[in-house]
Coordinates of C-alpha atoms in Angstrom, one line a residue:
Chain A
X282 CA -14.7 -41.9 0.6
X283 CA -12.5 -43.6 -1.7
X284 CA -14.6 -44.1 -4.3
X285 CA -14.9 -40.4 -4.5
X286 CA -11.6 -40.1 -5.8
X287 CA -11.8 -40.7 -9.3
X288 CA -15.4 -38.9 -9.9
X289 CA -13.2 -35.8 -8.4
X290 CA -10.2 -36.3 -9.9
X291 CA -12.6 -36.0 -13.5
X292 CA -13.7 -32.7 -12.0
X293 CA -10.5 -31.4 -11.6
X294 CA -9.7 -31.9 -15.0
X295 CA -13.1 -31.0 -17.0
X296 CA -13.0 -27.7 -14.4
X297 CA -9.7 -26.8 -15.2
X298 CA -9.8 -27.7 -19.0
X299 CA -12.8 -25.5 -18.8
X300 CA -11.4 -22.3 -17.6
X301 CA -8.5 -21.9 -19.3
X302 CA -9.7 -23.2 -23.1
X303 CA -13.3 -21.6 -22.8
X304 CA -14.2 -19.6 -20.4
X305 CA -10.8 -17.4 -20.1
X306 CA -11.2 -16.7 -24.2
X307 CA -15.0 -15.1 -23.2
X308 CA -14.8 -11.3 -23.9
X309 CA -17.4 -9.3 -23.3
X310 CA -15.7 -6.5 -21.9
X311 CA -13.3 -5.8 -19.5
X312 CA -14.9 -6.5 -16.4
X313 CA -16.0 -10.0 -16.6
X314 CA -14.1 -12.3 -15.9
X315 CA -15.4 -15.8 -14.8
X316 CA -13.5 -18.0 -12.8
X317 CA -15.4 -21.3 -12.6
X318 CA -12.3 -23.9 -11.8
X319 CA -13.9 -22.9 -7.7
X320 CA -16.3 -25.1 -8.1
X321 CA -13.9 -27.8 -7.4
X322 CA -13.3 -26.7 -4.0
X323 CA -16.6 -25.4 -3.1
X324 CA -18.1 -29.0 -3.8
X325 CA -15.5 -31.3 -2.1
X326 CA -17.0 -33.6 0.3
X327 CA -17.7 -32.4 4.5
X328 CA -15.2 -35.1 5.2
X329 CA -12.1 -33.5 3.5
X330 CA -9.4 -32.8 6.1
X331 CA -8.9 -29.0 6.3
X332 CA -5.5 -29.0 5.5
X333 CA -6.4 -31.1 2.5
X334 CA -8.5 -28.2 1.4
X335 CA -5.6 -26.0 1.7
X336 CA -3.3 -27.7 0.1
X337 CA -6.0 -28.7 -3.4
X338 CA -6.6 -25.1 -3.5
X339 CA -2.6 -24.3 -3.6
X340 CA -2.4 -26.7 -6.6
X341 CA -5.6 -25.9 -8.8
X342 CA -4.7 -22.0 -8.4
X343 CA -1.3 -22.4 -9.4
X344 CA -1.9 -24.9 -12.4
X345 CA -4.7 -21.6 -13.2
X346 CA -1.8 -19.3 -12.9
X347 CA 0.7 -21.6 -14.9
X348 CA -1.8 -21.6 -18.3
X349 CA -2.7 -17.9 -17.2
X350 CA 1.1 -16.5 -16.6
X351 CA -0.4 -14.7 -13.4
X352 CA 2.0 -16.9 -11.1
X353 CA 0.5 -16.6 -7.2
X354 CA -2.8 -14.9 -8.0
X355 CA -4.9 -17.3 -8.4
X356 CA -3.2 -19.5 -5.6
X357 CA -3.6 -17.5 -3.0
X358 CA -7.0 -16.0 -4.0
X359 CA -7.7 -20.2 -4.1
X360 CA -6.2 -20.8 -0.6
X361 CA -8.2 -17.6 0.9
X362 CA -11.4 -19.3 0.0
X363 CA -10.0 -22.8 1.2
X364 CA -9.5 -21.3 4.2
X365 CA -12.6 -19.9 4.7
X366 CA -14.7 -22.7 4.0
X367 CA -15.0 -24.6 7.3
X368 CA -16.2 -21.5 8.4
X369 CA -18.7 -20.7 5.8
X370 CA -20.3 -24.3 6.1
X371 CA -20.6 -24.1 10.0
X372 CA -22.6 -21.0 9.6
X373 CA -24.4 -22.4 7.3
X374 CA -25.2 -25.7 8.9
X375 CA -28.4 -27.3 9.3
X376 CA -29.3 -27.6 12.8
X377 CA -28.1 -31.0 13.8
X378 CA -25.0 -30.6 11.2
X379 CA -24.4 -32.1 8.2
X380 CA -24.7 -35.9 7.8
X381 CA -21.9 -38.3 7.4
X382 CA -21.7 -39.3 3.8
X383 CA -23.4 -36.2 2.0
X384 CA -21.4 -33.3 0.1
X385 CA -22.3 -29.6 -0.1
X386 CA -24.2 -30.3 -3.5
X387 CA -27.8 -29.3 -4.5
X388 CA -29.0 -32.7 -4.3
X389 CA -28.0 -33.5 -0.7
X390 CA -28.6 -30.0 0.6
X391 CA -31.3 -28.3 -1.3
X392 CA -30.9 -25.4 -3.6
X393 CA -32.0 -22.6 -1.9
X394 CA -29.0 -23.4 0.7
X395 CA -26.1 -24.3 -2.0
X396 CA -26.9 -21.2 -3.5
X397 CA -26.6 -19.4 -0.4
X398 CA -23.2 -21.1 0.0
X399 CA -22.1 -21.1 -2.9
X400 CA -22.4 -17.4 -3.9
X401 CA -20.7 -16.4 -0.2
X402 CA -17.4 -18.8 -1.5
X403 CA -17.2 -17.6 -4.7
X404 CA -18.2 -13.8 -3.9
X405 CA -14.9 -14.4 -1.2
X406 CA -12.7 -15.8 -4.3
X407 CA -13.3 -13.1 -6.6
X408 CA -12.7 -10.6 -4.0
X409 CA -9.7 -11.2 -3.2
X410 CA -8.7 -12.3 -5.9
X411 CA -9.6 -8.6 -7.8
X412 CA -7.9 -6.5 -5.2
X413 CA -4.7 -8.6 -5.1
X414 CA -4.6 -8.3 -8.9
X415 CA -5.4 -4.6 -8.9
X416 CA -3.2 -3.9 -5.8
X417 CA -1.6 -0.7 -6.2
X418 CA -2.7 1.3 -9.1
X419 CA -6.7 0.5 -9.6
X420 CA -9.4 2.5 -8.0
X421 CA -11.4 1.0 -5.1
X422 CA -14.9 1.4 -6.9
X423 CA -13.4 -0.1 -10.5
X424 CA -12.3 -3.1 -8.4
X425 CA -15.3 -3.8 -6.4
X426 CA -17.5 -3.5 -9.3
X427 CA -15.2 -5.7 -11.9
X428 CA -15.4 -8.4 -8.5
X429 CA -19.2 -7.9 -8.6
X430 CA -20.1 -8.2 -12.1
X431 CA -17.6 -10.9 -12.2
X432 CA -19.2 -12.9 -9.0
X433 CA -22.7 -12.9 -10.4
X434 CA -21.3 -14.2 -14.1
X435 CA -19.2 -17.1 -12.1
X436 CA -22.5 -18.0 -10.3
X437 CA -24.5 -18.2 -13.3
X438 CA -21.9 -20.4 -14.8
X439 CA -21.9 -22.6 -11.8
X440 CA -25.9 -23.2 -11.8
X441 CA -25.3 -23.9 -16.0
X442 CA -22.8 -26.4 -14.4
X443 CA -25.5 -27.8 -12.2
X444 CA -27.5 -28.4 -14.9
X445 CA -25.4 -30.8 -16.7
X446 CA -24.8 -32.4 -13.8
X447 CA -28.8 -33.0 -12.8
X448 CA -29.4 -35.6 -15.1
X449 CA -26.8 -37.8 -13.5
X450 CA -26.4 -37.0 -9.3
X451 CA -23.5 -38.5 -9.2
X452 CA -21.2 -36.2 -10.9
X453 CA -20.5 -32.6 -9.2
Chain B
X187 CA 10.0 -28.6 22.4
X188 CA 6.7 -30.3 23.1
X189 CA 4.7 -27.4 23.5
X190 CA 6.4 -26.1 20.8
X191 CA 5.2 -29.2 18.6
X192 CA 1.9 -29.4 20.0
X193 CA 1.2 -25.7 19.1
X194 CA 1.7 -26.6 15.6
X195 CA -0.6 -29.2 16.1
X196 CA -3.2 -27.5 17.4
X197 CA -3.0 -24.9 14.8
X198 CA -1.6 -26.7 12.2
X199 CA -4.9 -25.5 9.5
X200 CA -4.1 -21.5 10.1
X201 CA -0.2 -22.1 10.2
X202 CA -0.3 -24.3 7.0
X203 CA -2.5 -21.5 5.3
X204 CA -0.3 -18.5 6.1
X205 CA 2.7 -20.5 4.9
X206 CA 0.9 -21.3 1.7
X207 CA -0.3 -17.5 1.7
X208 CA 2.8 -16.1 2.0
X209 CA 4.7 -18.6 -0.9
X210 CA 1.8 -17.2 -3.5
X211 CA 2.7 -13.6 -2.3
X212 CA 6.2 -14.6 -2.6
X213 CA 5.4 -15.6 -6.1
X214 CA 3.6 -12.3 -6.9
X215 CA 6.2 -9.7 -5.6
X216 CA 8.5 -12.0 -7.1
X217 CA 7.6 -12.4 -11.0
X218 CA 10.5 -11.2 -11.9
X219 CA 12.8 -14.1 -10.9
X220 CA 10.2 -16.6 -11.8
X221 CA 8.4 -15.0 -15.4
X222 CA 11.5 -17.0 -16.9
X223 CA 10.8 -20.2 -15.9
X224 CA 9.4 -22.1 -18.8
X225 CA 8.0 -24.8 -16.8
X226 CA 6.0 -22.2 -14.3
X227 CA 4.3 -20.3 -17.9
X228 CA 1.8 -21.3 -20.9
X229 CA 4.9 -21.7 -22.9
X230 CA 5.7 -25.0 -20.9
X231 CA 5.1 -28.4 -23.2
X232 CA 1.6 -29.1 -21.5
X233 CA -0.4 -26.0 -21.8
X234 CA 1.1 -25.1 -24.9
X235 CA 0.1 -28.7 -26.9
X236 CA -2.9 -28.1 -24.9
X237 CA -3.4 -24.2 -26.5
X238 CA -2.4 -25.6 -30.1
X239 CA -4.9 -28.4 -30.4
X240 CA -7.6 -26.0 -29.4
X241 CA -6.8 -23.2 -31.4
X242 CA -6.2 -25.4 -34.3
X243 CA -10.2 -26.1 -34.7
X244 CA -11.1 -22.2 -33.8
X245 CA -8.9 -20.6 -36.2
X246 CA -11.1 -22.4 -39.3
X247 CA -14.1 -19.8 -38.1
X248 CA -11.3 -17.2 -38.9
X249 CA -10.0 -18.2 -42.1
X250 CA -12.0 -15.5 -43.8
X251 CA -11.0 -12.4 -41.7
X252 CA -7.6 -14.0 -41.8
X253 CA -7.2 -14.4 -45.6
X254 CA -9.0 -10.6 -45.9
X255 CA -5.6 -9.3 -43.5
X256 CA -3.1 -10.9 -45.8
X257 CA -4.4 -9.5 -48.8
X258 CA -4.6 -6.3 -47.1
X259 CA -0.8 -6.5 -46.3
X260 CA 0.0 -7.9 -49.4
X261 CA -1.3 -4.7 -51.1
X262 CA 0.4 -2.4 -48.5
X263 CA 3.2 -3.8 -49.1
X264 CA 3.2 -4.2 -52.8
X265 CA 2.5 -0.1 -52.4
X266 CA 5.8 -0.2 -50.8
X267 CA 7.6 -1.4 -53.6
X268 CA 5.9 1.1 -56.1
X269 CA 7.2 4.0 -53.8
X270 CA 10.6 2.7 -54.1
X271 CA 11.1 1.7 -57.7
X272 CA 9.8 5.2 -58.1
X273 CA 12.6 6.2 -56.7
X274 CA 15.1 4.2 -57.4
X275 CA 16.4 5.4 -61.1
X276 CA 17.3 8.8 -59.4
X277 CA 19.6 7.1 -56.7
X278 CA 23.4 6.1 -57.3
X279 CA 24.5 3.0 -56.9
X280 CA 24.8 2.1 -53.1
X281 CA 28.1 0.5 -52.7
X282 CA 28.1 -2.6 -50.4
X283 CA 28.2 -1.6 -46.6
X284 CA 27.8 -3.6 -43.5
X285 CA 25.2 -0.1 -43.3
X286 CA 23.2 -1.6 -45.6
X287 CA 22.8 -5.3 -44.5
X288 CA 19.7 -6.8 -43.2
X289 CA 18.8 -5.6 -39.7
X290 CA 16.0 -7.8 -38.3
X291 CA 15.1 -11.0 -39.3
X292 CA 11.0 -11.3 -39.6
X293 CA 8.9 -15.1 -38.9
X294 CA 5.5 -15.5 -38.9
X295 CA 4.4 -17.7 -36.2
X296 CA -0.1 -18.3 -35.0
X297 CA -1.6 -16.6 -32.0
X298 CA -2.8 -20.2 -30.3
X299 CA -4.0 -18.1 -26.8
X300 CA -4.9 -14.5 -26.4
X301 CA -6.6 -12.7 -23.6
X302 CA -7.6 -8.8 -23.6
X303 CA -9.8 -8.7 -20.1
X304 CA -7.0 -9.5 -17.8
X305 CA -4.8 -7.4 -16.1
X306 CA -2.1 -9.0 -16.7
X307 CA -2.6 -9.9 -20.4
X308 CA -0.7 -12.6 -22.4
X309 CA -0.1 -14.5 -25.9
X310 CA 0.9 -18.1 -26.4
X311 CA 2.5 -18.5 -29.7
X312 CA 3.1 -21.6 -32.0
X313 CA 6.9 -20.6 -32.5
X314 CA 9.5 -21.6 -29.8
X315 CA 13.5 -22.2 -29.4
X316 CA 13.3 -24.8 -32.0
X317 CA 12.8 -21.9 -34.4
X318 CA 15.2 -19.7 -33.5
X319 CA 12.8 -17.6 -30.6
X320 CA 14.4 -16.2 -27.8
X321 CA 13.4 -13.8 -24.9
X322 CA 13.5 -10.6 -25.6
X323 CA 12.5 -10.4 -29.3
X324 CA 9.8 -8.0 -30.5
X325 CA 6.5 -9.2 -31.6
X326 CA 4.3 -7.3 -34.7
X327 CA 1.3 -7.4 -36.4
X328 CA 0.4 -6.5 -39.9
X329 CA -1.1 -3.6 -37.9
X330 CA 1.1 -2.6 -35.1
X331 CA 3.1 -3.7 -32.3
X332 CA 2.2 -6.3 -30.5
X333 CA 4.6 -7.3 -27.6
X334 CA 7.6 -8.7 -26.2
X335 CA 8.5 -12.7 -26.3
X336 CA 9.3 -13.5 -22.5
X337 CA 9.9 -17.1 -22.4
X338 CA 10.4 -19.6 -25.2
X339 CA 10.4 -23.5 -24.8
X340 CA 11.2 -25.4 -27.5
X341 CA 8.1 -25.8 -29.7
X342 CA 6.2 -22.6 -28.0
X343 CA 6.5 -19.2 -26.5
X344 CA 5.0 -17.0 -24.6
X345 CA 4.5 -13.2 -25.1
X346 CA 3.8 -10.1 -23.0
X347 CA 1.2 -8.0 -24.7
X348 CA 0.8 -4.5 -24.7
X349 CA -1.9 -4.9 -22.7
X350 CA -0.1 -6.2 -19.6
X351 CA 0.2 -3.3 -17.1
X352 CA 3.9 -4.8 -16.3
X353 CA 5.4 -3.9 -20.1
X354 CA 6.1 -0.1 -20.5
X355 CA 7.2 0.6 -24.7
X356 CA 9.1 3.5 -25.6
X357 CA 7.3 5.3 -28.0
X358 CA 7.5 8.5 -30.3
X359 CA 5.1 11.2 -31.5
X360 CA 5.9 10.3 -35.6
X361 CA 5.1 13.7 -36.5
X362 CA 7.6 16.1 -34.1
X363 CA 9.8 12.8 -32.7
X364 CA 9.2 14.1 -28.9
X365 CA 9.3 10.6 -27.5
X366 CA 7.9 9.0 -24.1
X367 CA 6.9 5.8 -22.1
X368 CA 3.6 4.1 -23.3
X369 CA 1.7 1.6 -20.8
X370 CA -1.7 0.3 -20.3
X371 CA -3.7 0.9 -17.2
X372 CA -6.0 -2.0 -17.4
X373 CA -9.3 -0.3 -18.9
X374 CA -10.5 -0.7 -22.4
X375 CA -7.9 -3.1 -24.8
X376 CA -8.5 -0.1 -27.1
X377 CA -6.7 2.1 -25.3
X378 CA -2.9 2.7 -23.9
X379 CA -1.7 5.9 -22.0
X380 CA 1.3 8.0 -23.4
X381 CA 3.1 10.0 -20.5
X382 CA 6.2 11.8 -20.6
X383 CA 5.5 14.5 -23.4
X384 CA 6.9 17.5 -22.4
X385 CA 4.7 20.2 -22.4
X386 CA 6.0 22.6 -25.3
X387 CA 5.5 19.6 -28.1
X388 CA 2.2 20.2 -29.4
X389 CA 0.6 16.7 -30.3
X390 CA -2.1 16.4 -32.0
X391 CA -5.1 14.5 -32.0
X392 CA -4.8 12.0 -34.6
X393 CA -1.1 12.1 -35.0
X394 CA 0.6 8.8 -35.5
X395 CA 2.3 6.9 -32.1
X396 CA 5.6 4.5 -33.4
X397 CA 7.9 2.8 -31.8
X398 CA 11.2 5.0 -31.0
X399 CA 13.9 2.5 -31.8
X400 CA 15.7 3.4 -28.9
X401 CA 15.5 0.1 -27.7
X402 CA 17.0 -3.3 -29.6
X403 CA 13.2 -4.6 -29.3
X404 CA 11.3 -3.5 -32.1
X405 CA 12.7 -1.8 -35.8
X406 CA 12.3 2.1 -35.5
X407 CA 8.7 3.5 -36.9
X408 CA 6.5 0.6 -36.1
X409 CA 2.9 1.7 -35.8
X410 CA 1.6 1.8 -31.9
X411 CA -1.9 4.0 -32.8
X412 CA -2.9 7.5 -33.1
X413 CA -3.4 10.3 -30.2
X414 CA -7.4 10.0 -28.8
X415 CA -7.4 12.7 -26.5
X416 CA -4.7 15.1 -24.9
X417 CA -4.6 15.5 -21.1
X418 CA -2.1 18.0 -18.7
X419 CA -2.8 19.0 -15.9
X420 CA -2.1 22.6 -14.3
X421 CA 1.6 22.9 -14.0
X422 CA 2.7 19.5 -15.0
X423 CA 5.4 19.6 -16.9
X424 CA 4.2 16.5 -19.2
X425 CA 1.4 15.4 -21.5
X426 CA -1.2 12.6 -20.3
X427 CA -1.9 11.5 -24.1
X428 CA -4.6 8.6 -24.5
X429 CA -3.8 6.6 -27.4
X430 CA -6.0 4.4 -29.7
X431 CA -4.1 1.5 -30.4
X432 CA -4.2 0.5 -34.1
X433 CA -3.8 -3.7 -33.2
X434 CA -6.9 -5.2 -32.4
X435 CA -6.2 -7.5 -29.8
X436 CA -9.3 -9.0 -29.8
X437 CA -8.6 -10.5 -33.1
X438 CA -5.7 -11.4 -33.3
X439 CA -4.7 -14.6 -35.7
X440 CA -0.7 -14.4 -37.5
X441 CA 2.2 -12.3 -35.8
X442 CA 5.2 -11.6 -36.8
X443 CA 8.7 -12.2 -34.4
X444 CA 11.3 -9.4 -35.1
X445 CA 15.0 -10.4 -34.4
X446 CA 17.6 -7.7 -34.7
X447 CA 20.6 -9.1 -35.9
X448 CA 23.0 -7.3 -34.2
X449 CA 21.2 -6.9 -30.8
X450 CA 24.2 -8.6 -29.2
X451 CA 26.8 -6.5 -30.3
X452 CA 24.5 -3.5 -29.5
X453 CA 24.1 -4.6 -25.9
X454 CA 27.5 -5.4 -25.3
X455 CA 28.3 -2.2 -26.1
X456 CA 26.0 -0.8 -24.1
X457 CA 26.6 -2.8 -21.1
X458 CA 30.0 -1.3 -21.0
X459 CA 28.8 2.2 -21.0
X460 CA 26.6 1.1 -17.9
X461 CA 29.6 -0.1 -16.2
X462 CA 31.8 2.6 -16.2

């Protein structure tokens, strides 16, 4: 477990450097926006403690919504998705659960499942994240389809992500 | 007591996230009490070294554009000059009048982070309290307005841009000076919305959009864009007017921060008018 710590601790940083120098400066129009910092929650070990999960997500949304100026947005969006993860994974789990050691990554699990997985977490982010931003004044249908078009952008960034991360199992 | 201490236990995980829930909601509803924290925005030392280094080795794939704006302005301005030498034999001379002094103070300072896709949409700029930024100050382009400076630390600051549905400019029709409230409603960066026209001015499509001056922001007559498309609606008494914005927020490189020299004395005064 411990020697887990500084492999994530690197993610954190490349995840979050990430986001806000590239990925927030990509404009193609107004309705994409991908958020790929998730993928530091979404790949955190079966083992976390739940609270744990609660309380990373807290902190890598705000430090998002510190460089972003959106303070709370990203954190609670973050924390939503936290939440639901035990959830998500239990409905998801293989048939005699998951096996001690392993983390929710394509090479423990498969592809076919941590794409399952992965697109229900981040579809759940981007959600509410979108209608908490939009909140009073945007129409339903111009919500749900900049979450949508955003969701499917974020995933393909994550499987890019993967990518990089094939040639050596260890990282991600 | 115990009971009370196991419950927590036992549902320690939902308490922990509805507490964390309800501090970011807190935050949201809040931004007003918190926008002005330095440390809690991109202005804060961290992000904004972070922003500078990286913008530093973009801003050499826009030297071009860049050095094609400045000799743009350049002329506009020299054009400027022309107009009033022109002029100038047939005036008197102006005696010296406190009228006449210099009423905003102009730096230039480098767009280091931009975003147009958000909807709440900011700019991080090299410039901070070290050189003489403060909240509050207008922000220009050779092109237009730009935005207000929100926070300042002291090598950066940050900047809400037009497009930020939370910053609402009063603005004037240039040609018949009916004037109005101008605010973006999170579509296209191209666009703002106008409202508050009354219905018997008669813009135009095409006519020019400044700022009004009412406000100790931004100098009078800065360019905002020109009229798109002209909207009311059966018995409104106001215009819905779309308006092209002339500053390209997509590319946006050099800004310049207005300072109005006597804003203090302006809002003193001002503030006492409230009071009464």
């Amino acid at each position: 477990m411990i020697n887990l710590l500084p492999r994530y601790l690197f993610n954190f940083v490349i995840l979050i450097l990430l986001q806000v120098l590239l990925l927030n400066n990509l404009q193609f129009s107004g309705y994409v926006n991908p958020y790929l910092y998730i993928l530091f929650i979404i790949t955190l070990p079966f083992s976390t403690p739940k609270w744990l999960l609660l309380v990373l997500g807290f902190i890598t949304g705000l430090i998002i919504d510190i460089f972003m100026n959106t303070l709370g947005l990203h954190a609670s969006a973050t924390v939503f998705m936290a939440f639901l993860r035990p959830f998500i994974l239990s409905s998801f789990s293989p048939r005699d659960g998951y096996e001690v050691g392993t983390r929710p990554v394509p090479s423990d699990y498969g592809f076919g499942w941590f794409f399952k997985y992965m697109g229900i977490m981040v579809a759940t982010h981007h959600l509410f994240y979108f209608f908490v931003e939009a909140f009073d004044k945007e129409l339903f249908m111009a919500t749900l389809s900049k979450s949508i078009v955003s969701t499917l952008v974020t995933v393909l960034f994550v499987l890019i992500a993967m990518l990089f991360a094939k040639r050596d199992s260890n990282t991600l | 007591m115990r009971n009370f201490i196991r419950f927590i236990i036992r549902n320690h995980f939902l308490l922990l996230f509805l507490l964390l829930e309800i501090v970011s909601f807190y935050f949201i509803f809040n931004y007003n009490q918190y926008h002005r924290k330095v440390y809690l925005s991109s202005s804060n030392q961290v992000s904004g070294y972070l922003y500078e280094r990286f913008s530093s080795v973009i801003q050499y794939f826009e030297l071009k554009r860049t050095n094609e704006e400045l000799a743009r302005e350049n002329a506009e301005l020299r054009n400027q000059l022309d107009k009033n030498s022109f002029y100038a034999p047939m005036l008197p001379e102006i005696e010296v009048d406190t009228v006449a002094a210099q009423q905003y103070r102009y730096s230039a300072a480098r767009v280091i982070n931009n975003s147009v896709n958000k909807h709440f949409n900011y700019l991080t700029l090299n410039k901070g309290r070290k050189d003489g930024i403060a909240p509050d100050m207008g922000v220009i382009s050779s092109r237009g307005l730009v935005g207000v400076v929100l926070n300042t630390s002291e090598n950066y600051s940050t900047v809400i841009s037009v497009l930020n549905t939370r910053l609402r400019i009063s603005a004037r029709l240039r040609e018949t000076g009916f004037f109005g409230s101008l605010y973006w409603d999170a579509g296209s960066y191209r666009y703002a919305t106008l409202s508050g026209i009354p219905a018997h001015a008669t813009p135009l499509v095409g006519d020019a959009v400044v700022s009004s001056g009412y406000s100790s922001i931004f100098p009078e007559n800065v360019l905002i864009g020109t009229i798109d498309k002209v909207t009311i609606d059966q018995g409104e008494g106001f215009y819905e007017i779309r308006v092209l914005l002339s500053v390209d927020f997509k590319n946006l490189e050099y800004v310049h921060i207005v300072e109005k020299l006597e804003a203090q004395e302006r809002l003193e005064l001002e503030k006492l008018s409230e009071d009464d």
